mmCIF file of C-alpha atoms in Angstrom:
data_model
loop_
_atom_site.group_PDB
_atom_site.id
_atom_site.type_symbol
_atom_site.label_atom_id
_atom_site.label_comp_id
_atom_site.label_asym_id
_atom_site.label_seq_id
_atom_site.Cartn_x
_atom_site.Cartn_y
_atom_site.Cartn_z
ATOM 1 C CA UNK A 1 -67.566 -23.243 -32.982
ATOM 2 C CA UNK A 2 -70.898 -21.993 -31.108
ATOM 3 C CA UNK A 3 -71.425 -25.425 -31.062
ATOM 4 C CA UNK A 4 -68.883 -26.557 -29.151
ATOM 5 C CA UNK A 5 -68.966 -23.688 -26.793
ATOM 6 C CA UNK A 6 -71.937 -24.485 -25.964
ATOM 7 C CA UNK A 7 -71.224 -28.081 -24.856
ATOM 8 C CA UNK A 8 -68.188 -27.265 -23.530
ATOM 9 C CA UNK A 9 -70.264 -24.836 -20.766
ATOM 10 C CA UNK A 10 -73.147 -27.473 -20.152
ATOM 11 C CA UNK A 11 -70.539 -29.776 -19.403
ATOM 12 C CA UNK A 12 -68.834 -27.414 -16.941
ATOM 13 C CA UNK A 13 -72.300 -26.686 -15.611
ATOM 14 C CA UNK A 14 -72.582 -30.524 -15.559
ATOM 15 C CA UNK A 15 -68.976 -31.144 -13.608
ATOM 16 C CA UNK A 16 -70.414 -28.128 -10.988
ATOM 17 C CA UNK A 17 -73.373 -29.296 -10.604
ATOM 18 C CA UNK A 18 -71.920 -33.240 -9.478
ATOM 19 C CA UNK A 19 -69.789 -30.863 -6.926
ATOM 20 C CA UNK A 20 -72.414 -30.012 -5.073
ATOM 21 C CA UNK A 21 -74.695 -33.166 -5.118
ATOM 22 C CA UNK A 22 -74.291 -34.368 -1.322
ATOM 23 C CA UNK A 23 -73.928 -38.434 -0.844
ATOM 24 C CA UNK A 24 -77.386 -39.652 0.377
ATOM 25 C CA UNK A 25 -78.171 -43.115 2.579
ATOM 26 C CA UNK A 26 -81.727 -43.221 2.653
ATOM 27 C CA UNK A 27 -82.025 -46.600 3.850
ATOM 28 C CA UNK A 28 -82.640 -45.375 7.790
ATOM 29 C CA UNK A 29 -85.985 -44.256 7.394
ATOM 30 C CA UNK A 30 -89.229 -44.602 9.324
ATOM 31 C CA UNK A 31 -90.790 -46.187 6.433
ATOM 32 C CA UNK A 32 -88.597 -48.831 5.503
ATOM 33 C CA UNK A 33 -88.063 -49.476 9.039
ATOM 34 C CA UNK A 34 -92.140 -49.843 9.930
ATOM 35 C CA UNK A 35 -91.761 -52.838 7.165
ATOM 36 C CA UNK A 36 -88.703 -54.415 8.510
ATOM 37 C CA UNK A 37 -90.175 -54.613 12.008
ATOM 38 C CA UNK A 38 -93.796 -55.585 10.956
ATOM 39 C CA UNK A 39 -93.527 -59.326 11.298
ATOM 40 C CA UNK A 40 -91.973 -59.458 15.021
ATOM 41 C CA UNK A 41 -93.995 -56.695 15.855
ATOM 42 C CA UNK A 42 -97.352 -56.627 13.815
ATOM 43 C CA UNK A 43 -99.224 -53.956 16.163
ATOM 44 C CA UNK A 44 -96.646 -51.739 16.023
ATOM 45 C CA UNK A 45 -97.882 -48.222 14.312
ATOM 46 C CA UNK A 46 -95.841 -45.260 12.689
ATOM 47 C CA UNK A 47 -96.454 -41.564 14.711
ATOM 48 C CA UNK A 48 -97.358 -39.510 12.485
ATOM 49 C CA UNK A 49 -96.085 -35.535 12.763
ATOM 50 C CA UNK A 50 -99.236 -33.666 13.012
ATOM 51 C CA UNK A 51 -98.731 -29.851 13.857
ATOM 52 C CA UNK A 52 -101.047 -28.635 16.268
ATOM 53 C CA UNK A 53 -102.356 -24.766 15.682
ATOM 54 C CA UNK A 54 -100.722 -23.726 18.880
ATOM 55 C CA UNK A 55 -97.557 -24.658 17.684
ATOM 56 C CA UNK A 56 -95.644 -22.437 15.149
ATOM 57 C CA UNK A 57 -92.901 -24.704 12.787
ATOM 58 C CA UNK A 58 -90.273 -22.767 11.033
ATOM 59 C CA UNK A 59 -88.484 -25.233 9.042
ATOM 60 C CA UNK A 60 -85.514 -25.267 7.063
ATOM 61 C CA UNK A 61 -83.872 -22.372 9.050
ATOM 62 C CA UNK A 62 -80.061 -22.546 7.909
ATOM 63 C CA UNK A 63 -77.673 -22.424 10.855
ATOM 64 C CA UNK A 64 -74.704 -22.980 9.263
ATOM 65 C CA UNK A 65 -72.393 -23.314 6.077
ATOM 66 C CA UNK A 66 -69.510 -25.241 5.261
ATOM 67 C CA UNK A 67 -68.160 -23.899 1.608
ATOM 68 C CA UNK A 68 -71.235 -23.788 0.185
ATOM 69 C CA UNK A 69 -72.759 -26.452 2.079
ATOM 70 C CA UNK A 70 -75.818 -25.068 4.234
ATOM 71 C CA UNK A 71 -76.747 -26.918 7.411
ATOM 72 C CA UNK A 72 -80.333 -26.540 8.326
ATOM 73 C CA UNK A 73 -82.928 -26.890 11.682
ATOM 74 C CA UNK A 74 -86.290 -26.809 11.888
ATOM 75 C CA UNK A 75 -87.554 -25.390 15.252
ATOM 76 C CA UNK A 76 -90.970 -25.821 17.179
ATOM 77 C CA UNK A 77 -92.414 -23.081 19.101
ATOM 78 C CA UNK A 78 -95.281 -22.604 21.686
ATOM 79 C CA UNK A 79 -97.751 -20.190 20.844
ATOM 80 C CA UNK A 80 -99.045 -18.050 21.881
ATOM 81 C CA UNK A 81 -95.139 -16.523 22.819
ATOM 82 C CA UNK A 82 -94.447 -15.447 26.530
ATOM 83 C CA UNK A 83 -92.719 -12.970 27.997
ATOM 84 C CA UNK A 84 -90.809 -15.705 29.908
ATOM 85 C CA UNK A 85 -87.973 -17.421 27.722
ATOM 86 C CA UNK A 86 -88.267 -21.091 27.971
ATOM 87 C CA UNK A 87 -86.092 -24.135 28.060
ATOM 88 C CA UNK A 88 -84.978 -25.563 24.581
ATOM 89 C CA UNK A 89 -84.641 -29.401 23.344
ATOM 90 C CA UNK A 90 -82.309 -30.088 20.040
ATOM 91 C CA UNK A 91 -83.304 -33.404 19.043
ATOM 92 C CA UNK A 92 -80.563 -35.437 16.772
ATOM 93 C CA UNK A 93 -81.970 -38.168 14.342
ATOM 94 C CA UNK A 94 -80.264 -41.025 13.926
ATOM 95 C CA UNK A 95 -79.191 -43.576 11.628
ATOM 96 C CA UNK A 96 -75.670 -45.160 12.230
ATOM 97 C CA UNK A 97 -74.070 -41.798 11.752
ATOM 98 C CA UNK A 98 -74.200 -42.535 7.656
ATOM 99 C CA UNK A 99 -78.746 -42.390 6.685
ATOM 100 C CA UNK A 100 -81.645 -40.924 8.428
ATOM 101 C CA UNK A 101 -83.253 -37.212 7.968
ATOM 102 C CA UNK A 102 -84.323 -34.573 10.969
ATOM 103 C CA UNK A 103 -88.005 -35.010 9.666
ATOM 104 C CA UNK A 104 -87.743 -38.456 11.932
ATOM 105 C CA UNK A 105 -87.493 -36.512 14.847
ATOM 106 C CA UNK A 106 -90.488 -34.391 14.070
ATOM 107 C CA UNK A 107 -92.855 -36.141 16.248
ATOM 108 C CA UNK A 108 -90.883 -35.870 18.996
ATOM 109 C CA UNK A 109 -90.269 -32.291 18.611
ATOM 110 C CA UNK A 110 -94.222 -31.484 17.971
ATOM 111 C CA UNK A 111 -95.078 -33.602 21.602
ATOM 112 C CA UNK A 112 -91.947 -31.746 23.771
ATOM 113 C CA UNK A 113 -93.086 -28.160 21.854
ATOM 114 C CA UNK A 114 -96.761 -29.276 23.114
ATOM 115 C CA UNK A 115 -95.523 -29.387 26.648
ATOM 116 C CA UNK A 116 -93.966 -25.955 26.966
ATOM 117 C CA UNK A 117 -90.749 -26.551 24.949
ATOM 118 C CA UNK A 118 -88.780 -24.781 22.289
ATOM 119 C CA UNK A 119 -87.568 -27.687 20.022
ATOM 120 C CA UNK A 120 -85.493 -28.695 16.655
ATOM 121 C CA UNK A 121 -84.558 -31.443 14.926
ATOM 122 C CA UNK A 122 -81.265 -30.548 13.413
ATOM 123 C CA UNK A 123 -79.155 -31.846 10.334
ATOM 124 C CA UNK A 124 -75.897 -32.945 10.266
ATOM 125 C CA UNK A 125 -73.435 -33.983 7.702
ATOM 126 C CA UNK A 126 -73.382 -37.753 7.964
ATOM 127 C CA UNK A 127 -70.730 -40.191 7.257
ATOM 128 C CA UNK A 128 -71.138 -41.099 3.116
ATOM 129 C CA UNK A 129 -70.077 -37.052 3.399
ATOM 130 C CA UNK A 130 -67.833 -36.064 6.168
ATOM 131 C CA UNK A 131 -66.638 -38.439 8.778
ATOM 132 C CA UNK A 132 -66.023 -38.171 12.304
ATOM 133 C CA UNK A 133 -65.759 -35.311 13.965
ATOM 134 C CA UNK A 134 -67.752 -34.082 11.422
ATOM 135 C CA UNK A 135 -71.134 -34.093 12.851
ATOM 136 C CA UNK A 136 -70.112 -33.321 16.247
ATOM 137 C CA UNK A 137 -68.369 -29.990 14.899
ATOM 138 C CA UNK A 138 -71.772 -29.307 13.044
ATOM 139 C CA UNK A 139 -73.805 -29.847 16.306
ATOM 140 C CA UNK A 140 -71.837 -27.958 18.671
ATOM 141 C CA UNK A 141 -72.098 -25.128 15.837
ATOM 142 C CA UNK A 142 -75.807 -25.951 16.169
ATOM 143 C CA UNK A 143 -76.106 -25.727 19.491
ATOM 144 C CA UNK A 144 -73.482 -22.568 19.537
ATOM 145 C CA UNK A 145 -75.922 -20.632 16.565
ATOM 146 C CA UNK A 146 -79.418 -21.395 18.871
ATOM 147 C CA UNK A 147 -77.838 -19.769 22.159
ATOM 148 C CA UNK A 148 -76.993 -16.478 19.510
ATOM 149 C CA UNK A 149 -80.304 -16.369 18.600
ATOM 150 C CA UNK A 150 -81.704 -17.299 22.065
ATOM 151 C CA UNK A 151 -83.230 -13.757 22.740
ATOM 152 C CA UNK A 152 -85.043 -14.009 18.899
ATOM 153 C CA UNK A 153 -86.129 -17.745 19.802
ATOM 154 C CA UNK A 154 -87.304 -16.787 23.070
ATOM 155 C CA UNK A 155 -84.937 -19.464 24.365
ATOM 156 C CA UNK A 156 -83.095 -19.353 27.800
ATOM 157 C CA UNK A 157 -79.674 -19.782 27.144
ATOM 158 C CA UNK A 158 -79.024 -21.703 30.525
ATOM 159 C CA UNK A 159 -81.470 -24.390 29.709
ATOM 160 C CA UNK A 160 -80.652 -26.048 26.639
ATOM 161 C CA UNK A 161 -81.093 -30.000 26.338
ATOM 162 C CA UNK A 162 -79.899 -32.099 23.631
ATOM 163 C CA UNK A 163 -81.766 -35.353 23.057
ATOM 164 C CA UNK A 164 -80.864 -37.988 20.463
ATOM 165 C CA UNK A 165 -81.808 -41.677 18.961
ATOM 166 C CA UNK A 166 -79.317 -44.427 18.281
ATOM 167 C CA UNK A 167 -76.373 -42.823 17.103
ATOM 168 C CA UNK A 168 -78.103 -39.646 17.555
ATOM 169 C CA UNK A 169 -78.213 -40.566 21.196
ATOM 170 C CA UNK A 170 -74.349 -41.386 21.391
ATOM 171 C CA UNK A 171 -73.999 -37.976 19.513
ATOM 172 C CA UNK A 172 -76.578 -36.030 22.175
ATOM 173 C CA UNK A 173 -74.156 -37.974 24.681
ATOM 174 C CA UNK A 174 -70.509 -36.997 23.589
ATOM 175 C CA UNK A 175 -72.142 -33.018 23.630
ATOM 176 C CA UNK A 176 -72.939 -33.182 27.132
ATOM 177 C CA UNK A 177 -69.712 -34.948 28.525
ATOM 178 C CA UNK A 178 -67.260 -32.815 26.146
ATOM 179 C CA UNK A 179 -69.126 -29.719 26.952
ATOM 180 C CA UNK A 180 -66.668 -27.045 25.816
ATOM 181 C CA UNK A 181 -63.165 -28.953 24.957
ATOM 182 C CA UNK A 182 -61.521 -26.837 22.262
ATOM 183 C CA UNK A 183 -60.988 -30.226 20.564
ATOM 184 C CA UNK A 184 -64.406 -31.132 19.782
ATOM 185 C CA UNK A 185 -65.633 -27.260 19.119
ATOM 186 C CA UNK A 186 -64.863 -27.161 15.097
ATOM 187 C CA UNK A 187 -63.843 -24.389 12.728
ATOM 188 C CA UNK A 188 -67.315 -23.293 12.633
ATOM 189 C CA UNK A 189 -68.725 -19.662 13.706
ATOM 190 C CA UNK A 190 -69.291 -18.321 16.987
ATOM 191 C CA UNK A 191 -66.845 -20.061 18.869
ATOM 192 C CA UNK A 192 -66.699 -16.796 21.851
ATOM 193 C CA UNK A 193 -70.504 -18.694 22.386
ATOM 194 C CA UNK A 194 -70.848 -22.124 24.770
ATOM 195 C CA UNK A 195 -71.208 -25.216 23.316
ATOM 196 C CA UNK A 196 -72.659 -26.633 26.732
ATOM 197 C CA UNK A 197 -75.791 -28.056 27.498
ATOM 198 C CA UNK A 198 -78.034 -28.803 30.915
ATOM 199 C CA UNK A 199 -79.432 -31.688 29.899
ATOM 200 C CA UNK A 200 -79.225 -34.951 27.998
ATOM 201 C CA UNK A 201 -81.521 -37.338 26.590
ATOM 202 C CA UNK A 202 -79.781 -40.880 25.253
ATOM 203 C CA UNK A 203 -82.167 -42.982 23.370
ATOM 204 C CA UNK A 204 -80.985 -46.301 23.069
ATOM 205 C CA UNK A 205 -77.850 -44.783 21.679
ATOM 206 C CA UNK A 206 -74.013 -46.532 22.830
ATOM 207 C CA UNK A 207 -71.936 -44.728 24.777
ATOM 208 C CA UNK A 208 -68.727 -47.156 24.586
ATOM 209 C CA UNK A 209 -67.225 -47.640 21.469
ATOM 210 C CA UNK A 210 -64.518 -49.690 22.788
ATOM 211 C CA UNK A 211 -66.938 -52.511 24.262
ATOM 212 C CA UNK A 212 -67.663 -55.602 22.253
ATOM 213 C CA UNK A 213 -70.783 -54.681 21.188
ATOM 214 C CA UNK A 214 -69.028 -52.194 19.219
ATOM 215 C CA UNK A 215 -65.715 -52.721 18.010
ATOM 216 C CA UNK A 216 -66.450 -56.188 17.450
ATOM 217 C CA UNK A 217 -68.629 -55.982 14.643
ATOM 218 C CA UNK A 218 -65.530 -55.673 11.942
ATOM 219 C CA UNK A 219 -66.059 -59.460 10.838
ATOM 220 C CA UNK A 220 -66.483 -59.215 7.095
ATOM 221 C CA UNK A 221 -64.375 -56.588 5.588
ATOM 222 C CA UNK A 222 -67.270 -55.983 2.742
ATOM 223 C CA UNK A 223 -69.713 -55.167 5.121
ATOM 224 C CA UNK A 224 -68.094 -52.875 7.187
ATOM 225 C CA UNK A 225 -69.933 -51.823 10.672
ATOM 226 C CA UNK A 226 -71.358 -48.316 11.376
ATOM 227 C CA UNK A 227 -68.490 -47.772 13.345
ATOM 228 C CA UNK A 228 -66.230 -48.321 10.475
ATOM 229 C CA UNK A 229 -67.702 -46.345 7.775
ATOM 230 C CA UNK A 230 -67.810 -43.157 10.603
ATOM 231 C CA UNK A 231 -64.941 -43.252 12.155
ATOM 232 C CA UNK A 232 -62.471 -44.419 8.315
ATOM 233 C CA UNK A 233 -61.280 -47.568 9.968
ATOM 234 C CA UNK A 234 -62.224 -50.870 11.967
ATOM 235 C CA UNK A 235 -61.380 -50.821 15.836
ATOM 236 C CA UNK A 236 -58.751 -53.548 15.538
ATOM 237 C CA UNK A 237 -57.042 -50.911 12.735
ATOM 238 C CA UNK A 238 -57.306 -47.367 14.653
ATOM 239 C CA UNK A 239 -58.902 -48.416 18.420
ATOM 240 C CA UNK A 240 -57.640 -44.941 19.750
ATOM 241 C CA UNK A 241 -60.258 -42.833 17.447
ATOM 242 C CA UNK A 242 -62.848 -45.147 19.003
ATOM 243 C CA UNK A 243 -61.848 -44.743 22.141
ATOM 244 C CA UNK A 244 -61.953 -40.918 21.829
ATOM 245 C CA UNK A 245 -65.592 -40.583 20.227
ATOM 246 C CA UNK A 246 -66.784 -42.668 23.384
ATOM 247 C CA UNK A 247 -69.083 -40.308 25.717
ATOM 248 C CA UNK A 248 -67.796 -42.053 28.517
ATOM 249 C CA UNK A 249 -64.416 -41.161 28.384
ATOM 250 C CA UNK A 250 -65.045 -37.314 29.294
ATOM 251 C CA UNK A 251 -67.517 -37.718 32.483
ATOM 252 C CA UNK A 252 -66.333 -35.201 34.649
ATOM 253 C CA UNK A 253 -68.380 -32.682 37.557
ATOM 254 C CA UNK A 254 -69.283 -30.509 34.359
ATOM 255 C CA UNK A 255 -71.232 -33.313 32.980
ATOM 256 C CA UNK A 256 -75.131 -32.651 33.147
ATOM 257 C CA UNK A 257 -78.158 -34.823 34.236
ATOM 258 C CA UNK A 258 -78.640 -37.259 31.565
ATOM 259 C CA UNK A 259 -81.612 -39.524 30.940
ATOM 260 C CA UNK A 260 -81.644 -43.235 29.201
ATOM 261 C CA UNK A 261 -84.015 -44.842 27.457
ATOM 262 C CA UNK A 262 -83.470 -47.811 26.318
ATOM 263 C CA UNK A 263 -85.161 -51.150 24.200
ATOM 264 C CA UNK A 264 -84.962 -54.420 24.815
ATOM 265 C CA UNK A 265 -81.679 -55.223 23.197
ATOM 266 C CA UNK A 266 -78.573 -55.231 25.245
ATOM 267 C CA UNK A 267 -76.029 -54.174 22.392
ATOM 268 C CA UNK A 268 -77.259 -50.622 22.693
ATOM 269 C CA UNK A 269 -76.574 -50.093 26.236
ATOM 270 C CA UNK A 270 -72.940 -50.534 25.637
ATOM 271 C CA UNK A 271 -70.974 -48.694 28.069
ATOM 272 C CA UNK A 272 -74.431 -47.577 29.616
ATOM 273 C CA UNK A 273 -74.028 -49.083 33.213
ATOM 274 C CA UNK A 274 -70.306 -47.967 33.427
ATOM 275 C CA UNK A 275 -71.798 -44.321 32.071
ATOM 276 C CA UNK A 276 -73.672 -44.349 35.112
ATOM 277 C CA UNK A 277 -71.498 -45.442 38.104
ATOM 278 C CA UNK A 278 -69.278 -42.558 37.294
ATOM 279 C CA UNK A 279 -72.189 -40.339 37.401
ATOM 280 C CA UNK A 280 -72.721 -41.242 41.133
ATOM 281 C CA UNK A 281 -69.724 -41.198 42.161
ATOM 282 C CA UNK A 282 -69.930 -37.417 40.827
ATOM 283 C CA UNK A 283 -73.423 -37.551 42.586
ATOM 284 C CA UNK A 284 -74.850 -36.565 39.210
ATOM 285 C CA UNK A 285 -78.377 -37.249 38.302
ATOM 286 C CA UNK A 286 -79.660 -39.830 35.693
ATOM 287 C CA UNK A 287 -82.448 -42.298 35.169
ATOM 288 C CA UNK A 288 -82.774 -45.580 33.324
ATOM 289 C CA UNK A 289 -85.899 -47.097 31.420
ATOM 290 C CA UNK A 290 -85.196 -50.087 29.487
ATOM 291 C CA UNK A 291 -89.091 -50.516 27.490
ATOM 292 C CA UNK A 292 -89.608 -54.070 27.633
ATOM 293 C CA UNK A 293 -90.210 -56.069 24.166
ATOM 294 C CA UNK A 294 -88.843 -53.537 22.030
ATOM 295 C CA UNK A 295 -87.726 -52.919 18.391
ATOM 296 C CA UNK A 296 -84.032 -50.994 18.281
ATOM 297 C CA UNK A 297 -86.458 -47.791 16.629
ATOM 298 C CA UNK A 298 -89.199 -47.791 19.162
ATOM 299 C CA UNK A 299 -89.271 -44.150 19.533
ATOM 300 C CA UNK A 300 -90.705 -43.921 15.978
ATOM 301 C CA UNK A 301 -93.700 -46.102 16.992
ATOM 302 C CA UNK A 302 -97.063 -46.631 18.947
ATOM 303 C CA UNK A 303 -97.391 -47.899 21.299
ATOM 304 C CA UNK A 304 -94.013 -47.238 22.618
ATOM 305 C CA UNK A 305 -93.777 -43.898 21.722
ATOM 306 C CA UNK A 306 -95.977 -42.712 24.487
ATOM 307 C CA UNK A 307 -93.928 -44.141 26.836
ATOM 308 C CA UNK A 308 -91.046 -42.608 25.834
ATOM 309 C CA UNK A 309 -91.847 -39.081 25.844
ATOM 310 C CA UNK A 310 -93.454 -39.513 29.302
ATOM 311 C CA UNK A 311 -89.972 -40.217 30.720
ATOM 312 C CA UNK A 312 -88.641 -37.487 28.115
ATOM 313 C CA UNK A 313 -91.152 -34.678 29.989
ATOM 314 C CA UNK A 314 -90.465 -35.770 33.351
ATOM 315 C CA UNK A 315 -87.069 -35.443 32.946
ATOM 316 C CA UNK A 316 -86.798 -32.400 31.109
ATOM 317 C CA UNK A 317 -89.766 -30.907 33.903
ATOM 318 C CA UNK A 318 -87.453 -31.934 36.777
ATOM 319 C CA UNK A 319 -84.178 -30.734 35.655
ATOM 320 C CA UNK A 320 -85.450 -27.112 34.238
ATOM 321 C CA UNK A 321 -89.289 -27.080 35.580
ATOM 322 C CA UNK A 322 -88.439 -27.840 39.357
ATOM 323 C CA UNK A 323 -88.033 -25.259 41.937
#
């Protein structure tokens, strides 16, 4: 009888235990993606995340959690700490909404702390667990739980960027146009808080589902598109839900300055130029660089990545630095 007790609780133990395991794509990561790249573009070189001792990491920090399922950031601070808060960059990974890890985003977030910015790369539940709105809800929380804490963080809550990479970018995008729209905002805590942000950074990340480029990837129904396994269905099967998670769509006079970078390859500037002539006609600020002879994941590379965060710092300078 002990006997069977006893299996009878490591089974239930067992059947808990598979609860909690959380789907994992791992097959967005820098690694992999250094290997895939290396014959087109043999000089190209991984960054490595190297802390600097004037830089203090606290990683791992939970920010939120979903029954039972914690949500973490990692955040990069100056030292030594001023009196003076200063402005804050969340950085989003990216990885087709479905693979990739914050730790990507780490070099990024060492080079931005370097140059006099609070910084965090930020997880999100991904597609193989939640799908859309899923991750949006989770970074508005994020971005809702950082102005909370600003005074702790020594963060100014009025200048708070959000910068992403591929779909991280069309992610960092859709926070800055929807801004605080009830719809978007989640269950999640501290809703009394702004989800707004000052800012945006869009690395080579789509801002138009609805374009080609996008929705017309659906062609063989056992390899279904990014898009697909996101959003539960093909465009030609829902079009409206991709349509809504656009960034486009929700330009308005709250939007904020927002900064492009792009690669070489045209499919991920979908709905880019049409971003950008409503932004003028709202006289809103932006600025284009398209990096010439470039992989889709040049931000995770010399000698690109140099580049990059140049038009990343001047950006960020002008919009919270400038007088």
């Amino acid at each position: 009888m002990k006997k069977v007790l006893a299996i009878v609780l490591i089974l239930y133990a067992h059947a808990l235990a598979q609860q909690n395991v959380i789907p994992k794509d791992t097959s967005f990561n820098t690694k992999l993606t250094a290997v895939k790249i290396a014959k087109d573009f043999p000089n190209a070189k991984v960054v490595e995340a190297i802390v600097p001792e004037n830089i203090t990491v606290s990683y791992d920090v939970v920010y939120a959690s979903h029954t039972g399922r914690k949500l973490h950031i990692d955040i990069f601070s100056p030292k030594p700490v001023g009196k003076k808060p200063l402005p804050f960059v969340m950085i989003i990974h990216g990885g087709g909404w479905r693979s990739g890890d914050k730790s990507m985003e780490w070099p990024t977030a060492i080079h931005l702390a370097k140059n006099g910015y609070i910084t965090a790369t930020v997880e999100y539940r991904l597609s193989t667990e939640a799908k859309y709105p899923a991750a949006i809800h989770d970074l508005k929380e994020a971005i809702r739980w950082i102005r909370r804490n600003a005074k702790k963080l020594n963060v100014d809550p009025n200048k708070i960027a959000v910068s992403g990479c591929s779909a991280g970018g069309e992610l960092a995008a859709f926070l800055g146009t929807t801004g605080n729209l009830k719809k978007f905002e989640g269950d999640g805590a501290y809703k009394n808080i702004s989800s707004a942000v000052q800012a945006v950074i869009d690395v080579d990340g789509v801002v138009d589902f609805a374009n080609p480029a996008e929705s017309g990837k659906d062609i063989d129904p056992a390899k279904p598109s990014a898009g697909k396994s996101w959003f539960g269905a093909a465009f030609n099967e829902n079009p409206k839900i991709w349509e809504e998670a656009s960034p486009t769509k929700y330009v308005s006079d709250k939007t904020p300055p927002i900064l492009f970078i792009n690669s070489s390859l045209d499919r991920y500037h979908a709905g880019r130029d049409e971003m950008i002539a409503k932004l003028n006609k709202l006289n809103i600020y932006s600025e284009v660089h398209t990096i010439p002879k470039t992989p889709h994941p040049f931000w995770l590379f010399h000698p690109w990545f140099d580049e990059a965060m140049t038009y990343m710092v001047n950006f960020l300078d002008k919009i919270f630095k400038t007088k």
